[in-house]
Amino acid sequence: MTSLHLTDRLGGLAFGGDYNPEQWDEPVWKEDDELMRRARVNLATVGVFSWALLEPEEGRYDFAWLDTHVDRLHANGVAVDLATPTASPPPWFTLAHPDALTVRPDGTRLTHGSRDTYCLTAPAYRNASRRIAGALAERYGDHPALALWHVHNEYATLCYCDHTAAAFRVWLRDRHGSLDALNEAWGTAFWSQRYGSWEQVLPPRATNWHKNPGQQLDFHRFWSDEVIAAYREQRETIRAHSDRPVTTNLMLPAYQNMDLWALARELDVVSSDQYPSAPGLDAAADAAFHADRARSLGGGRPWLLMEQGTNTVYDRDRVLAKEPGDVLRHTLGHIARGSEGALFFQWRQSRAGAETWHSGMVPHAGSDSRIFREVTQTGEAVARLGELAGSTVTGSVAVLHDADAWWALGVDGLPSAGLDYHAALGRAHRALWDAGVTVDFAHPGHDLGRYPLVVAPALFLLSDEAAENLRRYVAGGGTLLVQHASGYVDDRLHARLGGYPAPPLREALGIRVEEYRPLRRDERLTLSDGSHGTVWSESVRADGAQTLAAYTHGMLADRPALTRHRFGTGQGWYLSTLLDDTAYAALVARLLGEAGVGPEVQGLPRRVEAVTRHAPDGRRWRFLISHRTEPVPLPEPAHDLLTGGPVSELPPGGCVVLRIA
Ligand code: GLA
């Protein structure tokens, strides 16, 4: 087991970032030491992409340069988060093992020249990864600077090669037991897909029309297990030499090809990277979405923001800037929601190479810059929050997330491309965030009893057990909102017969969906309460439920669009279309009211975030983060950790961390 919590070793919350000194030379390292002190950096992630320098030839290691930096950082009071470099194999490796290069679904084998170009199932890659992880652990496992192990970087690369095919077959045998069971699960009786031997079964490679959806779903599940196995191998290799905590950085909220609940169980501390895709208020909302996901994946345990950008908003084909003050606001937004600090990618903005234009804590302009001043101000703020270490956050509403449901909305042949899992989850979170409520994410199979309100925005796939769990939740007094196209298929992607959703949920919601009617791209339906629906509509039959809003036109006229059903001591709500933003916000407000959930702080104006961290001994701290342009008076003066004195007002765009009784 691990010897010390990260924050005990650091003596407070973490602040720092990826540090790649190999891109620079000695005068810059000297300046780094000085600037890190100024910015109150206490943790640096080292070695993420350094394989070619650490092992210049197979089996020949060069640790001298890394010794220098680890010792230098240590002497400067900066602890090390040491990465295994396996996300970026060196040229000698891929030349020697071309079979370990990624193969795309269309059969194209990629070549060396970027990063993340490897196949996780290739034996040569797995062996080389274990070897380099072991060599690093042996050398640095008990180095006094070492605070954390960072296995790999953002596991995400999928591969469709022959190694993968072989491993997939082994996994499928294990899951299905027999070829007959696999044929049944995948529905291969249709389109002449029936498999007569295991050798005939392949990963879902490029083919002419729809791929088999069962094959696509199982491939995701298989890949997720493969990632977990690869992570475990490195973790166990490290643990043989080191007692420091081990993690791998996820990239929430959108981009993961794995079951994050399962992977998070393997991590000593959940860590994750966040890069918003829209600036301004949307970026702050995305940070909150990210942080609530990261905390929830670890069951509420403290987690760590492993990367963010000082000035990076990825808007598809361009990098947009953050607003002045966002470095502090986003950092505190994450810490408020349970992160034990805040790290960035990367310390010094690259002068050359692939990420020259990704922002840094020290930008190209140098330390005499707005960005470095904001970094320093943020480092000082984080340094004042040491007493929060180990405290946690509890959400008052749960939004349901399930990897199977996510993947189920990514398979071929669905009735509408408008069913966007990630967008649905983000929208539910955003409406609750706007309402000032702290949100947890939960799996539909979890015990949900402590949440007065649960929102299920996109459970297209719902297993029998999870459907029964949701029924029990409502029967026991919970308020559940289920949104359109939910519970349509079981965990083998077989359609529910006799009407959707799965029978236990039909009972709890008091409805039966008889027909789905996806809408045209630009189609907008008016409902009886004046709200509008897009993307999807359904022919719903109320079976005990009360209709709160109905469709008004066409064959669905007078059919229920929004329903409520008293079931047991709880209430099951069903919404059969995608409501416009204003109406959705009003619905969420109504549900919060009926479930008796108030905002974190009563009476605050919109665009002020409020979150509370709790220590096991009863101490509490309240974060208030303003996204407003005028000052906001506080209900009563309180002690602010950031200024070290009493405050009575939140300045425009300002933040306070209040010690509260
Ligand atoms: C990811 C990676 C980093 C860096 C950043 C910025 O989060 O982990 O190595 O590439 O994105 O692009």
XYZ file of C-alpha atoms and ligand atoms in Angstrom:
673
model
C 0.000 0.000 0.000
C 1.049 3.583 -0.403
C 3.055 5.288 2.315
C 1.707 8.824 2.386
C -1.071 10.799 0.834
C 0.125 13.144 -1.853
C -0.839 16.228 0.123
C 0.971 15.022 3.275
C 4.119 14.691 1.238
C 3.620 18.112 -0.363
C 2.573 19.771 2.873
C -0.515 21.216 1.175
C -2.378 21.195 -2.109
C -0.493 20.515 -5.326
C 0.440 23.250 -7.770
C 2.579 22.848 -10.875
C 2.513 21.069 -14.191
C 4.180 18.892 -16.792
C 7.842 19.754 -16.847
C 9.909 18.851 -19.921
C 13.370 20.275 -19.180
C 14.864 18.159 -21.973
C 13.493 20.772 -24.390
C 15.796 23.410 -22.863
C 19.330 23.990 -21.635
C 21.050 24.938 -18.420
C 20.433 28.705 -18.235
C 16.723 28.039 -18.702
C 16.760 25.357 -15.951
C 18.241 27.940 -13.580
C 15.493 30.359 -14.470
C 12.928 27.572 -14.070
C 14.094 27.031 -10.492
C 13.641 30.676 -9.693
C 10.287 31.036 -11.458
C 8.934 27.855 -9.876
C 9.717 29.307 -6.456
C 7.950 32.527 -7.408
C 4.891 30.661 -8.639
C 4.818 28.399 -5.548
C 5.170 25.277 -7.678
C 5.479 22.162 -5.502
C 4.811 19.329 -7.976
C 6.218 18.713 -11.451
C 5.201 15.900 -13.796
C 8.365 14.636 -15.431
C 9.155 12.164 -18.199
C 5.743 11.789 -19.878
C 7.201 11.625 -23.378
C 10.873 10.899 -22.618
C 11.226 7.267 -23.662
C 13.705 7.944 -26.495
C 16.004 9.766 -24.070
C 15.590 7.330 -21.187
C 16.178 4.231 -23.318
C 18.089 5.377 -26.419
C 18.524 1.758 -27.559
C 16.722 -1.353 -26.506
C 17.852 -2.263 -22.998
C 20.366 0.605 -22.675
C 19.131 3.182 -20.185
C 20.343 6.717 -19.691
C 19.094 8.052 -16.391
C 21.872 10.585 -15.809
C 19.935 13.511 -17.263
C 16.790 12.619 -15.342
C 18.806 12.206 -12.104
C 20.021 15.776 -12.567
C 16.523 17.161 -12.940
C 14.904 15.099 -10.204
C 17.671 16.091 -7.784
C 17.469 19.721 -8.878
C 13.714 19.832 -8.421
C 14.039 18.204 -5.023
C 16.664 20.712 -3.934
C 14.278 23.454 -5.034
C 11.388 22.115 -2.950
C 9.484 20.654 -5.895
C 8.214 17.082 -5.634
C 8.060 14.824 -8.667
C 5.147 13.095 -10.344
C 7.155 10.624 -12.400
C 5.582 9.361 -15.596
C 6.206 6.162 -17.470
C 6.777 7.242 -21.081
C 4.732 4.518 -22.718
C 2.351 6.818 -24.615
C 5.196 7.589 -26.987
C 7.468 4.685 -27.965
C 10.829 5.710 -29.485
C 11.756 5.253 -33.162
C 14.018 2.251 -32.491
C 11.089 0.421 -30.951
C 8.642 0.864 -33.788
C 11.312 0.121 -36.421
C 12.141 -3.122 -34.657
C 8.479 -3.989 -34.040
C 6.350 -2.724 -36.907
C 3.653 -5.129 -35.749
C 3.255 -2.879 -32.683
C 2.174 0.156 -34.720
C -1.491 1.151 -34.660
C -3.750 -0.260 -37.377
C -6.867 1.703 -38.261
C -10.237 0.043 -38.956
C -9.557 0.321 -42.706
C -6.330 -1.663 -42.346
C -3.928 1.286 -42.683
C -0.907 0.739 -40.486
C 0.310 4.064 -39.111
C 3.966 5.024 -39.158
C 6.236 6.610 -36.606
C 6.358 10.380 -36.302
C 3.782 11.516 -33.766
C 2.901 10.056 -30.382
C 0.307 7.493 -29.210
C 1.181 5.341 -32.226
C 1.352 1.883 -30.727
C -0.900 -1.093 -30.228
C -1.788 -1.933 -26.670
C -2.276 -5.608 -27.484
C 1.091 -6.113 -29.232
C 3.222 -8.345 -26.970
C 6.414 -6.439 -27.878
C 4.797 -3.160 -26.775
C 3.496 -4.570 -23.512
C 6.873 -6.135 -22.691
C 8.796 -2.972 -23.512
C 6.343 -0.935 -21.423
C 6.772 -3.187 -18.419
C 10.541 -3.045 -18.786
C 10.816 0.738 -18.889
C 8.303 1.113 -16.041
C 10.304 -1.381 -13.983
C 13.617 0.321 -14.730
C 12.217 3.700 -13.665
C 10.638 2.258 -10.534
C 13.858 0.533 -9.567
C 15.852 3.717 -9.954
C 13.443 6.309 -8.515
C 11.011 4.231 -6.444
C 12.160 5.576 -3.124
C 13.678 8.883 -4.230
C 12.741 11.511 -1.645
C 11.432 13.799 -4.416
C 8.980 11.205 -5.657
C 5.384 11.907 -4.659
C 3.312 10.202 -7.350
C 3.564 7.774 -10.262
C 1.903 8.782 -13.515
C 1.444 5.687 -15.654
C 1.245 6.387 -19.386
C -0.703 9.417 -20.632
C -4.388 9.521 -21.509
C -4.926 5.915 -22.606
C -7.045 6.316 -25.701
C -5.510 4.755 -28.802
C -7.594 2.009 -30.396
C -6.105 -0.599 -32.724
C -7.632 -3.157 -35.099
C -4.575 -5.287 -35.959
C -4.183 -9.065 -35.881
C -2.818 -9.025 -32.300
C -5.989 -7.215 -31.360
C -8.105 -9.760 -33.231
C -6.461 -12.612 -31.311
C -6.914 -10.898 -27.943
C -10.505 -9.965 -28.800
C -11.350 -13.622 -29.486
C -9.922 -14.676 -26.123
C -12.015 -11.990 -24.423
C -15.160 -13.000 -26.341
C -14.779 -16.668 -25.398
C -14.511 -15.629 -21.815
C -17.543 -13.339 -21.959
C -19.881 -15.491 -24.015
C -18.651 -18.979 -23.176
C -19.643 -20.435 -26.528
C -19.860 -19.433 -30.143
C -23.600 -20.076 -30.038
C -23.963 -17.532 -27.243
C -21.935 -14.994 -29.198
C -24.046 -15.563 -32.313
C -27.180 -15.088 -30.241
C -25.867 -11.952 -28.517
C -24.799 -10.289 -31.753
C -27.929 -11.265 -33.660
C -25.872 -12.906 -36.407
C -28.896 -14.826 -37.694
C -29.434 -11.798 -39.947
C -27.301 -10.689 -42.932
C -25.542 -14.059 -43.115
C -23.234 -13.140 -40.272
C -23.324 -16.427 -38.368
C -19.852 -17.479 -37.191
C -18.857 -21.129 -37.516
C -15.495 -20.891 -35.698
C -13.754 -18.414 -33.426
C -11.112 -17.706 -36.076
C -13.816 -16.130 -38.223
C -14.506 -13.441 -35.626
C -12.719 -10.092 -36.156
C -12.577 -6.649 -34.571
C -15.122 -4.257 -36.133
C -12.913 -3.283 -39.073
C -14.044 -1.229 -42.078
C -16.800 -2.963 -43.961
C -19.374 -2.029 -46.516
C -22.396 -0.918 -44.551
C -23.493 -1.026 -40.904
C -21.126 -2.961 -38.707
C -22.704 -5.418 -36.332
C -23.674 -3.326 -33.282
C -23.092 -6.145 -30.788
C -19.582 -6.561 -32.164
C -18.994 -2.806 -31.849
C -20.202 -2.719 -28.236
C -18.214 -5.788 -27.227
C -15.118 -4.338 -28.853
C -15.361 -1.261 -26.611
C -15.800 -3.464 -23.558
C -12.854 -5.608 -24.603
C -10.656 -2.579 -25.225
C -11.546 -1.120 -21.859
C -10.503 -4.354 -20.133
C -7.297 -4.348 -22.172
C -6.473 -0.815 -21.015
C -7.098 -1.803 -17.413
C -4.875 -4.859 -17.792
C -2.080 -2.766 -19.320
C -2.389 -0.210 -16.530
C -2.347 -2.914 -13.868
C 0.795 -4.465 -15.333
C 2.672 -1.193 -15.031
C 1.215 -0.443 -11.601
C 2.252 -3.839 -10.225
C 5.732 -3.490 -11.740
C 6.051 -0.123 -10.025
C 4.676 -1.354 -6.716
C 7.392 -3.985 -6.573
C 9.868 -1.124 -6.062
C 7.899 1.802 -4.692
C 5.280 2.642 -2.104
C 4.150 5.937 -3.690
C 0.602 6.307 -5.057
C 0.013 5.414 -8.706
C -2.391 7.011 -11.171
C -2.995 7.479 -14.868
C -4.447 10.708 -16.204
C -7.925 10.411 -17.684
C -9.200 12.949 -20.114
C -12.663 13.863 -19.014
C -15.335 14.561 -19.766
C -15.552 13.533 -23.416
C -12.702 11.487 -24.708
C -12.204 7.975 -23.359
C -12.577 4.564 -24.872
C -13.031 2.821 -21.587
C -15.314 2.110 -18.704
C -14.198 4.906 -16.429
C -15.929 3.488 -13.353
C -13.882 0.315 -13.704
C -10.602 2.068 -14.474
C -11.028 4.548 -11.611
C -11.266 1.652 -9.137
C -7.688 0.770 -10.075
C -6.228 4.213 -9.342
C -4.750 5.217 -5.980
C -5.906 8.712 -6.828
C -8.124 9.638 -9.785
C -6.430 12.228 -11.969
C -7.749 13.916 -15.066
C -7.011 16.574 -17.690
C -9.393 19.317 -18.744
C -9.423 21.426 -21.876
C -12.682 23.267 -22.552
C -14.035 23.612 -26.070
C -15.718 26.998 -25.635
C -14.468 30.120 -23.828
C -16.024 32.305 -21.139
C -18.818 30.990 -18.944
C -18.974 27.780 -20.989
C -15.373 27.014 -20.065
C -16.178 27.407 -16.349
C -19.216 25.147 -16.749
C -17.039 22.599 -18.533
C -14.494 22.737 -15.707
C -17.291 21.997 -13.222
C -18.606 19.159 -15.420
C -15.104 17.729 -15.596
C -14.451 18.067 -11.879
C -17.772 16.550 -10.824
C -17.097 13.593 -13.133
C -13.560 13.085 -11.809
C -14.658 13.214 -8.162
C -17.612 10.913 -8.733
C -15.512 8.304 -10.538
C -13.441 7.913 -7.388
C -16.578 7.587 -5.253
C -16.156 11.114 -3.878
C -12.516 10.631 -2.862
C -10.162 13.582 -3.321
C -8.779 13.588 -6.874
C -6.217 15.612 -8.797
C -6.488 17.957 -11.767
C -3.474 16.685 -13.691
C -3.588 19.115 -16.620
C -5.298 22.269 -17.709
C -4.135 25.039 -20.040
C -3.342 28.550 -18.917
C -4.682 29.918 -22.165
C -6.059 26.983 -24.081
C -9.595 26.483 -25.306
C -9.767 23.885 -28.103
C -12.456 25.015 -30.510
C -12.096 22.239 -33.162
C -9.656 23.814 -35.647
C -8.327 26.695 -33.518
C -6.991 27.407 -30.065
C -8.954 30.179 -28.400
C -7.740 32.194 -25.426
C -9.093 32.127 -21.912
C -10.370 35.324 -20.323
C -8.138 37.252 -17.901
C -8.739 35.801 -14.433
C -9.769 32.380 -15.774
C -6.568 30.692 -14.580
C -7.593 31.367 -10.985
C -11.316 30.853 -11.516
C -10.862 27.509 -13.285
C -8.255 26.350 -10.790
C -10.541 27.138 -7.866
C -13.506 25.636 -9.727
C -11.670 22.305 -9.745
C -10.359 22.553 -6.199
C -13.824 23.532 -4.967
C -15.082 20.239 -6.392
C -12.535 18.076 -4.617
C -9.259 18.344 -6.510
C -6.217 18.263 -4.250
C -4.582 20.996 -6.293
C -4.124 22.066 -9.888
C -1.488 21.184 -12.461
C -1.051 22.473 -15.995
C 0.283 21.269 -19.288
C 3.014 22.446 -19.425
C 5.388 24.502 -17.297
C 7.200 26.218 -20.154
C 5.542 26.689 -23.545
C 7.542 24.722 -26.133
C 9.815 26.646 -28.471
C 9.703 23.930 -31.125
C 7.961 20.710 -31.937
C 4.421 19.449 -32.029
C 2.994 21.497 -29.165
C 4.643 24.868 -29.780
C 1.245 26.565 -29.708
C -0.210 24.892 -26.687
C -0.072 27.399 -23.838
C 2.312 27.134 -20.883
C 2.668 28.519 -17.372
C 5.686 30.414 -18.683
C 4.591 31.564 -22.147
C 6.861 32.391 -25.098
C 6.789 35.999 -23.887
C 8.531 34.927 -20.672
C 7.846 35.759 -17.051
C 7.054 39.418 -17.725
C 3.610 38.543 -19.019
C -0.017 38.528 -17.983
C -0.086 34.755 -18.065
C 2.853 34.245 -15.741
C 1.489 36.911 -13.380
C -1.839 35.057 -13.253
C -0.003 31.771 -12.698
C 1.899 33.299 -9.789
C -1.256 34.776 -8.306
C -2.946 31.372 -8.636
C 0.019 29.554 -7.077
C -0.149 31.916 -4.119
C -3.885 31.286 -3.759
C -3.454 27.499 -3.845
C -0.654 27.733 -1.270
C -3.155 29.325 1.127
C -5.548 26.401 0.879
C -3.389 23.718 2.515
C -5.866 23.159 5.348
C -8.394 21.813 2.815
C -6.288 18.735 2.022
C -8.317 15.549 2.372
C -11.687 17.318 2.578
C -14.435 16.171 0.237
C -17.540 17.352 -1.599
C -20.980 15.795 -1.669
C -23.435 16.427 -4.469
C -27.124 16.721 -3.753
C -28.351 15.462 -7.135
C -27.037 12.576 -9.231
C -26.773 12.403 -13.011
C -26.419 8.851 -14.315
C -23.453 7.829 -16.421
C -22.733 4.406 -17.850
C -20.049 3.468 -20.374
C -22.268 0.817 -21.984
C -25.005 3.394 -22.571
C -22.459 5.781 -24.051
C -21.070 3.167 -26.429
C -24.570 1.994 -27.304
C -25.268 5.435 -28.773
C -22.146 5.145 -30.923
C -22.995 1.983 -32.841
C -24.125 1.867 -36.468
C -27.737 1.761 -37.581
C -29.353 3.917 -34.885
C -32.576 5.702 -35.802
C -31.102 9.206 -35.393
C -27.636 10.737 -35.322
C -29.112 13.351 -32.978
C -28.814 11.085 -29.947
C -25.613 12.520 -28.498
C -24.684 10.864 -25.222
C -22.010 13.300 -24.163
C -24.111 16.348 -25.028
C -27.063 14.954 -23.059
C -24.918 14.417 -19.978
C -23.367 17.875 -20.281
C -26.752 19.525 -20.714
C -28.184 17.923 -17.591
C -25.107 18.954 -15.632
C -25.222 22.469 -17.017
C -28.865 22.997 -16.041
C -28.088 21.891 -12.484
C -24.875 23.957 -12.391
C -26.842 27.011 -13.527
C -29.290 26.334 -10.700
C -26.438 26.457 -8.152
C -26.651 22.786 -7.216
C -23.634 20.516 -6.683
C -23.850 17.445 -8.899
C -22.533 13.924 -8.461
C -22.420 11.390 -11.251
C -23.507 7.857 -10.486
C -23.839 4.557 -12.282
C -27.427 3.367 -12.849
C -26.588 0.275 -10.802
C -25.340 2.253 -7.784
C -27.299 2.656 -4.577
C -28.976 6.012 -5.272
C -30.971 6.208 -2.054
C -29.177 9.252 -0.665
C -30.088 11.465 -3.631
C -33.501 13.152 -3.494
C -33.266 13.689 -7.274
C -31.658 11.578 -10.003
C -31.478 12.587 -13.676
C -31.060 9.902 -16.368
C -30.448 11.858 -19.568
C -29.267 9.184 -22.016
C -29.686 5.590 -20.890
C -30.512 4.134 -24.315
C -28.949 0.885 -23.085
C -30.177 -0.217 -19.686
C -29.504 -3.631 -18.198
C -32.256 -5.567 -16.423
C -30.489 -5.064 -13.095
C -30.085 -1.307 -13.560
C -33.735 -0.943 -14.626
C -34.783 -2.792 -11.492
C -32.460 -0.595 -9.412
C -34.116 2.551 -10.788
C -37.568 1.121 -10.103
C -36.546 0.444 -6.490
C -35.136 3.969 -6.187
C -38.461 5.553 -7.167
C -40.504 3.106 -5.091
C -38.355 4.032 -2.090
C -39.103 7.748 -2.361
C -36.726 9.082 -5.015
C -37.561 11.537 -7.757
C -36.262 10.289 -11.101
C -36.248 12.109 -14.434
C -35.777 9.809 -17.406
C -35.245 11.433 -20.796
C -36.152 10.326 -24.303
C -34.884 7.139 -25.959
C -34.027 5.524 -22.647
C -34.156 1.838 -21.807
C -34.666 0.878 -25.462
C -32.141 -1.989 -25.422
C -30.691 -4.460 -22.924
C -27.009 -5.007 -22.271
C -26.676 -7.056 -25.487
C -28.255 -4.236 -27.504
C -31.391 -6.319 -28.025
C -34.488 -4.159 -28.357
C -36.996 -4.262 -25.507
C -40.147 -5.920 -26.808
C -43.672 -4.864 -25.934
C -42.800 -1.152 -25.725
C -39.948 0.855 -24.261
C -38.354 1.399 -21.779
C -37.369 -1.775 -19.899
C -40.400 -3.151 -17.984
C -39.356 -2.166 -14.421
C -38.892 1.393 -15.602
C -42.227 1.415 -17.426
C -43.765 0.509 -14.098
C -41.948 3.261 -12.197
C -42.707 5.895 -14.840
C -46.276 4.781 -15.507
C -45.819 5.018 -19.268
C -45.181 2.860 -22.297
C -43.431 4.150 -25.414
C -45.098 2.589 -28.389
C -43.242 4.267 -31.230
C -40.190 6.488 -31.737
C -40.413 9.352 -34.193
C -37.023 11.027 -34.685
C -37.327 14.584 -35.976
C -35.714 16.161 -39.026
C -32.590 18.226 -38.395
C -34.454 21.535 -38.376
C -37.786 20.279 -37.049
C -39.202 21.839 -33.903
C -42.398 20.716 -32.232
C -44.545 22.925 -30.055
C -45.804 21.374 -26.848
C -49.038 22.263 -25.053
C -47.227 24.337 -22.395
C -45.585 26.515 -25.071
C -42.179 24.806 -24.862
C -40.471 23.229 -27.864
C -38.969 19.853 -28.619
C -36.288 18.977 -31.155
C -34.337 15.884 -32.312
C -36.733 13.208 -31.085
C -40.345 12.520 -30.259
C -42.256 9.470 -29.147
C -45.734 8.088 -29.090
C -46.148 7.637 -25.337
C -49.090 5.918 -23.673
C -49.764 7.036 -20.131
C -50.256 3.989 -17.996
C -50.973 5.642 -14.661
C -48.815 8.717 -15.252
C -50.203 12.249 -15.359
C -49.550 14.245 -18.537
C -47.909 17.601 -17.793
C -47.289 18.648 -21.403
C -48.549 17.088 -24.612
C -47.616 17.214 -28.281
C -49.884 19.519 -30.252
C -49.588 18.515 -33.904
C -49.693 15.608 -36.296
C -50.186 12.029 -35.272
C -48.782 12.759 -31.808
C -51.324 15.512 -31.083
C -52.559 15.226 -27.473
C -50.084 12.444 -26.742
C -47.989 12.925 -23.592
C -44.587 14.613 -24.015
C -43.810 15.132 -20.329
C -45.304 12.935 -17.621
C -45.167 12.433 -13.869
C -46.079 9.277 -12.013
C -46.424 8.696 -8.290
C -44.941 5.287 -7.634
C -44.390 3.879 -4.155
C -43.294 6.902 -2.167
C -41.428 8.497 -5.066
C -42.053 10.051 -8.454
C -41.022 8.954 -11.915
C -40.880 11.699 -14.556
C -40.535 11.029 -18.255
C -39.592 13.519 -20.954
C -39.946 12.153 -24.483
C -38.273 14.914 -26.519
C -35.255 17.226 -26.304
C -36.641 20.363 -24.661
C -35.400 23.849 -25.529
C -32.912 25.278 -23.007
C -35.322 27.611 -21.227
C -37.980 24.960 -20.777
C -35.394 22.397 -19.672
C -34.055 24.824 -17.056
C -37.625 25.406 -15.844
C -38.233 21.661 -15.640
C -35.029 21.140 -13.665
C -36.019 23.981 -11.306
C -39.419 22.383 -10.793
C -37.899 18.975 -10.092
C -35.440 20.495 -7.616
C -38.342 22.194 -5.871
C -40.433 19.033 -5.694
C -37.468 16.982 -4.481
C -36.682 19.616 -1.865
C -33.184 20.398 -3.170
C -32.080 24.010 -2.817
C -29.003 25.703 -4.259
C -25.735 25.402 -2.352
C -26.236 28.985 -1.115
C -29.667 30.615 -1.083
C -30.031 34.073 -2.559
C -26.908 34.191 -4.727
C -27.388 35.639 -8.200
C -26.853 33.415 -11.230
C -23.300 33.135 -12.559
C -21.815 32.813 -9.096
C -20.548 29.307 -8.387
C -20.871 28.075 -4.803
C -19.422 24.765 -3.611
C -18.634 23.449 -0.130
C -15.785 21.150 0.930
C -16.173 19.184 4.158
C -13.449 17.748 6.399
C -14.109 14.533 8.318
C -13.795 16.522 11.577
C -16.660 18.846 10.625
C -14.708 21.850 9.296
C -16.186 23.354 6.123
C -15.039 25.757 3.456
C -17.190 27.501 0.919
C -15.886 28.510 -2.493
C -17.627 31.379 -4.247
C -16.517 32.059 -7.810
C -18.043 34.993 -9.631
C -18.565 35.183 -13.364
C -20.327 38.519 -13.026
C -19.193 41.991 -13.953
C -20.461 43.772 -10.827
C -19.633 43.134 -7.143
C -21.835 40.707 -5.227
C -22.422 41.422 -1.534
C -22.049 38.388 0.766
C -24.913 37.586 3.158
C -22.522 38.160 6.092
C -18.788 38.905 6.408
C -16.618 35.796 6.646
C -12.937 34.855 6.829
C -11.456 34.432 3.357
C -8.469 32.114 3.095
C -7.238 33.792 -0.093
C -6.802 37.242 1.452
C -6.361 36.022 5.019
C -8.984 38.462 6.284
C -12.714 39.139 6.488
C -14.597 39.836 3.265
C -18.081 41.174 2.785
C -18.258 41.315 -0.980
C -17.281 39.259 -3.991
C -15.545 41.497 -6.543
C -16.403 41.267 -10.282
C -14.946 38.007 -11.593
C -13.495 37.372 -8.135
C -13.171 34.321 -5.917
C -13.243 33.741 -2.157
C -12.732 30.636 -0.054
C -14.606 31.108 3.195
C -14.088 29.194 6.393
C -17.632 28.509 7.573
C -19.077 27.006 10.704
C -3.138 16.351 -23.432
C -1.806 15.703 -23.173
C -0.674 16.646 -23.112
C -0.812 17.750 -24.084
C -2.126 18.417 -23.875
C -2.291 19.651 -24.712
O -3.864 16.577 -22.303
O -1.779 14.912 -22.040
O 0.481 15.908 -23.367
O -0.711 17.251 -25.372
O -3.139 17.490 -24.170
O -2.488 19.417 -26.038
